[in-house]
Amino acid sequence: MSNKIITLTLLFISTLLYASEDDQKIKSIINEIKSGWENGDGTPFRNNFLDFEGARYIESGGQNEGLSDLVEHHVEPEKDALKFLSLNFSDIEINYEGDFAWAIANTRVKGEVSKSGRIINKKGFQTFLFRKVADDWKVVHTHSSSKDVKSESHDDHKH
């Protein structure tokens, strides 16, 4: 009986360690994507997204079709279009179904448009879908939805 308990305990601990390692990998990918957005750098997207026919990435009613479209027409151009961009993902919840995972996060986006000086101050949610390819998690889809934050102090617009 005690051998069964020890075996079950070890199985439970190894499951937690495995999930924890996958959680760390997925959170690291999300952090790299955050940095890519903030710096207008497509490299984290090219390294962590699974580039495939039919890929679509949704953001507040708009979409990019394919990885190149996302990087070349959205991520990289924002580097010159914005004075600054600050993106925060919090309360990241990750779920697994075998070699498929999804992460849901609260988002906060702040920035300033270079030409107009318009301040961006939004909050919402982000969903990432992942597929495990070999030993690597790859993003296969993202969906972001946010809305303007209506009332906050002026100091909250700083980055």
mmCIF file of C-alpha atoms in Angstrom:
data_model
loop_
_atom_site.group_PDB
_atom_site.id
_atom_site.type_symbol
_atom_site.label_atom_id
_atom_site.label_comp_id
_atom_site.label_asym_id
_atom_site.label_seq_id
_atom_site.Cartn_x
_atom_site.Cartn_y
_atom_site.Cartn_z
ATOM 1 C CA MET A 1 0.000 0.000 0.000
ATOM 2 C CA SER A 2 2.754 2.489 0.870
ATOM 3 C CA ASN A 3 4.485 1.706 -2.475
ATOM 4 C CA LYS A 4 1.305 2.710 -4.303
ATOM 5 C CA ILE A 5 1.107 5.950 -2.338
ATOM 6 C CA ILE A 6 4.769 6.719 -3.051
ATOM 7 C CA THR A 7 4.286 5.906 -6.748
ATOM 8 C CA LEU A 8 1.179 8.104 -6.982
ATOM 9 C CA THR A 9 2.939 10.924 -5.125
ATOM 10 C CA LEU A 10 5.944 10.752 -7.465
ATOM 11 C CA LEU A 11 3.661 10.674 -10.499
ATOM 12 C CA PHE A 12 1.801 13.735 -9.195
ATOM 13 C CA ILE A 13 5.058 15.629 -8.508
ATOM 14 C CA SER A 14 6.492 14.770 -11.938
ATOM 15 C CA THR A 15 3.242 15.972 -13.562
ATOM 16 C CA LEU A 16 3.539 19.280 -11.688
ATOM 17 C CA LEU A 17 7.189 19.655 -12.680
ATOM 18 C CA TYR A 18 6.365 18.910 -16.339
ATOM 19 C CA ALA A 19 3.511 21.427 -16.352
ATOM 20 C CA SER A 20 5.697 23.949 -14.570
ATOM 21 C CA GLU A 21 8.441 23.562 -17.200
ATOM 22 C CA ASP A 22 5.873 24.008 -19.981
ATOM 23 C CA ASP A 23 4.362 26.984 -18.130
ATOM 24 C CA GLN A 24 7.819 28.564 -17.972
ATOM 25 C CA LYS A 25 8.403 27.975 -21.690
ATOM 26 C CA ILE A 26 5.038 29.445 -22.663
ATOM 27 C CA LYS A 27 5.417 32.457 -20.349
ATOM 28 C CA SER A 28 8.892 33.043 -21.800
ATOM 29 C CA ILE A 29 7.426 33.036 -25.329
ATOM 30 C CA ILE A 30 4.725 35.500 -24.246
ATOM 31 C CA ASN A 31 7.402 37.752 -22.722
ATOM 32 C CA GLU A 32 9.468 37.609 -25.936
ATOM 33 C CA ILE A 33 6.357 38.536 -27.958
ATOM 34 C CA LYS A 34 5.721 41.452 -25.560
ATOM 35 C CA SER A 35 9.259 42.679 -26.177
ATOM 36 C CA GLY A 36 8.837 42.263 -29.932
ATOM 37 C CA TRP A 37 5.706 44.425 -29.916
ATOM 38 C CA GLU A 38 7.296 47.096 -27.716
ATOM 39 C CA ASN A 39 10.435 47.288 -29.868
ATOM 40 C CA GLY A 40 8.907 46.761 -33.308
ATOM 41 C CA ASP A 41 11.048 43.624 -33.666
ATOM 42 C CA GLY A 42 9.703 40.723 -35.719
ATOM 43 C CA THR A 43 12.390 38.263 -34.559
ATOM 44 C CA PRO A 44 10.467 36.915 -31.521
ATOM 45 C CA PHE A 45 7.467 36.308 -33.781
ATOM 46 C CA ARG A 46 9.512 34.484 -36.412
ATOM 47 C CA ASN A 47 11.194 32.395 -33.694
ATOM 48 C CA ASN A 48 8.057 31.485 -31.734
ATOM 49 C CA PHE A 49 5.182 31.385 -34.216
ATOM 50 C CA LEU A 50 4.397 28.366 -36.378
ATOM 51 C CA ASP A 51 4.295 29.787 -39.908
ATOM 52 C CA PHE A 52 1.619 27.899 -41.837
ATOM 53 C CA GLU A 53 -0.867 28.427 -44.666
ATOM 54 C CA GLY A 54 -4.063 29.933 -43.306
ATOM 55 C CA ALA A 55 -2.578 31.432 -40.124
ATOM 56 C CA ARG A 56 -4.534 34.442 -38.867
ATOM 57 C CA TYR A 57 -3.872 36.819 -36.000
ATOM 58 C CA ILE A 58 -6.777 38.940 -34.706
ATOM 59 C CA GLU A 59 -6.466 42.282 -32.939
ATOM 60 C CA SER A 60 -9.481 44.360 -31.870
ATOM 61 C CA GLY A 61 -11.507 43.727 -34.993
ATOM 62 C CA GLY A 62 -8.620 43.613 -37.473
ATOM 63 C CA GLN A 63 -6.591 40.670 -38.662
ATOM 64 C CA ASN A 64 -3.279 39.771 -40.216
ATOM 65 C CA GLU A 65 -3.195 36.783 -42.545
ATOM 66 C CA GLY A 66 0.043 34.869 -42.130
ATOM 67 C CA LEU A 67 3.170 35.492 -40.133
ATOM 68 C CA SER A 68 4.835 37.757 -42.717
ATOM 69 C CA ASP A 69 1.744 39.982 -42.843
ATOM 70 C CA LEU A 70 1.738 40.272 -39.042
ATOM 71 C CA VAL A 71 5.438 41.095 -38.797
ATOM 72 C CA GLU A 72 5.889 43.273 -41.897
ATOM 73 C CA HIS A 73 2.600 45.177 -41.817
ATOM 74 C CA HIS A 74 1.903 45.440 -38.110
ATOM 75 C CA VAL A 75 4.755 44.719 -35.688
ATOM 76 C CA GLU A 76 7.710 46.357 -37.451
ATOM 77 C CA PRO A 77 5.908 49.493 -38.751
ATOM 78 C CA GLU A 78 4.770 50.370 -35.225
ATOM 79 C CA LYS A 79 8.389 51.048 -34.276
ATOM 80 C CA ASP A 80 8.297 54.233 -36.367
ATOM 81 C CA ALA A 81 4.612 55.057 -35.844
ATOM 82 C CA LEU A 82 4.754 55.189 -32.044
ATOM 83 C CA LYS A 83 6.905 57.314 -29.731
ATOM 84 C CA PHE A 84 6.594 54.494 -27.208
ATOM 85 C CA LEU A 85 4.599 51.346 -26.641
ATOM 86 C CA SER A 86 4.194 49.628 -23.298
ATOM 87 C CA LEU A 87 2.464 46.265 -23.197
ATOM 88 C CA ASN A 88 1.723 44.253 -20.095
ATOM 89 C CA PHE A 89 0.320 40.738 -19.870
ATOM 90 C CA SER A 90 -0.879 39.760 -16.382
ATOM 91 C CA ASP A 91 -2.865 36.988 -14.727
ATOM 92 C CA ILE A 92 -1.703 34.528 -17.383
ATOM 93 C CA GLU A 93 -3.719 31.319 -17.226
ATOM 94 C CA ILE A 94 -2.390 28.350 -19.218
ATOM 95 C CA ASN A 95 -4.367 25.213 -20.085
ATOM 96 C CA TYR A 96 -3.164 22.028 -21.782
ATOM 97 C CA GLU A 97 -4.706 19.299 -23.926
ATOM 98 C CA GLY A 98 -1.807 17.027 -24.885
ATOM 99 C CA ASP A 99 0.326 18.843 -27.478
ATOM 100 C CA PHE A 100 -2.097 21.786 -27.592
ATOM 101 C CA ALA A 101 -2.195 24.667 -25.102
ATOM 102 C CA TRP A 102 -3.920 27.978 -24.752
ATOM 103 C CA ALA A 103 -3.062 30.956 -22.609
ATOM 104 C CA ILE A 104 -5.386 33.758 -21.627
ATOM 105 C CA ALA A 105 -4.035 36.987 -20.182
ATOM 106 C CA ASN A 106 -5.223 40.389 -19.076
ATOM 107 C CA THR A 107 -3.606 43.054 -21.238
ATOM 108 C CA ARG A 108 -2.725 46.672 -20.740
ATOM 109 C CA VAL A 109 -1.497 48.747 -23.685
ATOM 110 C CA LYS A 110 -0.098 52.258 -23.408
ATOM 111 C CA GLY A 111 1.599 54.321 -26.048
ATOM 112 C CA GLU A 112 1.807 57.554 -27.949
ATOM 113 C CA VAL A 113 1.284 58.037 -31.681
ATOM 114 C CA SER A 114 4.256 59.915 -33.148
ATOM 115 C CA LYS A 115 2.421 62.071 -35.726
ATOM 116 C CA SER A 116 -0.601 63.145 -33.694
ATOM 117 C CA GLY A 117 0.570 62.804 -30.101
ATOM 118 C CA ARG A 118 -2.579 60.775 -29.394
ATOM 119 C CA ILE A 119 -2.248 58.751 -26.198
ATOM 120 C CA ILE A 120 -3.149 55.066 -26.316
ATOM 121 C CA ASN A 121 -4.465 53.684 -23.047
ATOM 122 C CA LYS A 122 -6.330 50.396 -23.386
ATOM 123 C CA LYS A 123 -7.040 47.296 -21.386
ATOM 124 C CA GLY A 124 -8.491 43.972 -22.371
ATOM 125 C CA PHE A 125 -7.630 40.358 -22.960
ATOM 126 C CA GLN A 126 -5.270 38.287 -25.098
ATOM 127 C CA THR A 127 -5.559 34.651 -26.110
ATOM 128 C CA PHE A 128 -2.614 32.649 -27.435
ATOM 129 C CA LEU A 129 -3.033 29.179 -28.968
ATOM 130 C CA PHE A 130 0.041 26.921 -28.956
ATOM 131 C CA ARG A 131 1.001 23.628 -30.559
ATOM 132 C CA LYS A 132 3.944 21.565 -29.366
ATOM 133 C CA VAL A 133 6.265 20.807 -32.282
ATOM 134 C CA ALA A 134 9.093 18.433 -31.333
ATOM 135 C CA ASP A 135 9.992 19.860 -27.897
ATOM 136 C CA ASP A 136 9.059 23.472 -28.657
ATOM 137 C CA TRP A 137 5.804 25.297 -28.092
ATOM 138 C CA LYS A 138 4.795 27.385 -31.128
ATOM 139 C CA VAL A 139 2.096 30.042 -31.339
ATOM 140 C CA VAL A 140 -0.515 29.085 -33.948
ATOM 141 C CA HIS A 141 -3.050 31.849 -33.318
ATOM 142 C CA THR A 142 -3.551 34.993 -31.255
ATOM 143 C CA HIS A 143 -6.626 37.060 -30.513
ATOM 144 C CA SER A 144 -6.517 40.392 -28.733
ATOM 145 C CA SER A 145 -9.441 42.526 -27.671
ATOM 146 C CA SER A 146 -9.115 45.789 -25.796
ATOM 147 C CA LYS A 147 -11.017 48.977 -25.121
ATOM 148 C CA ASP A 148 -10.067 52.486 -24.098
ATOM 149 C CA VAL A 149 -9.585 53.161 -20.420
ATOM 150 C CA LYS A 150 -11.922 56.062 -19.729
ATOM 151 C CA SER A 151 -10.917 57.570 -16.420
ATOM 152 C CA GLU A 152 -7.513 57.495 -14.809
ATOM 153 C CA SER A 153 -5.078 60.020 -13.497
ATOM 154 C CA HIS A 154 -2.733 61.750 -15.925
ATOM 155 C CA ASP A 155 0.260 60.004 -14.270
ATOM 156 C CA ASP A 156 -1.040 56.638 -15.498
ATOM 157 C CA HIS A 157 -0.213 57.640 -19.091
ATOM 158 C CA LYS A 158 3.508 57.547 -18.412
ATOM 159 C CA HIS A 159 5.496 54.537 -19.540
#
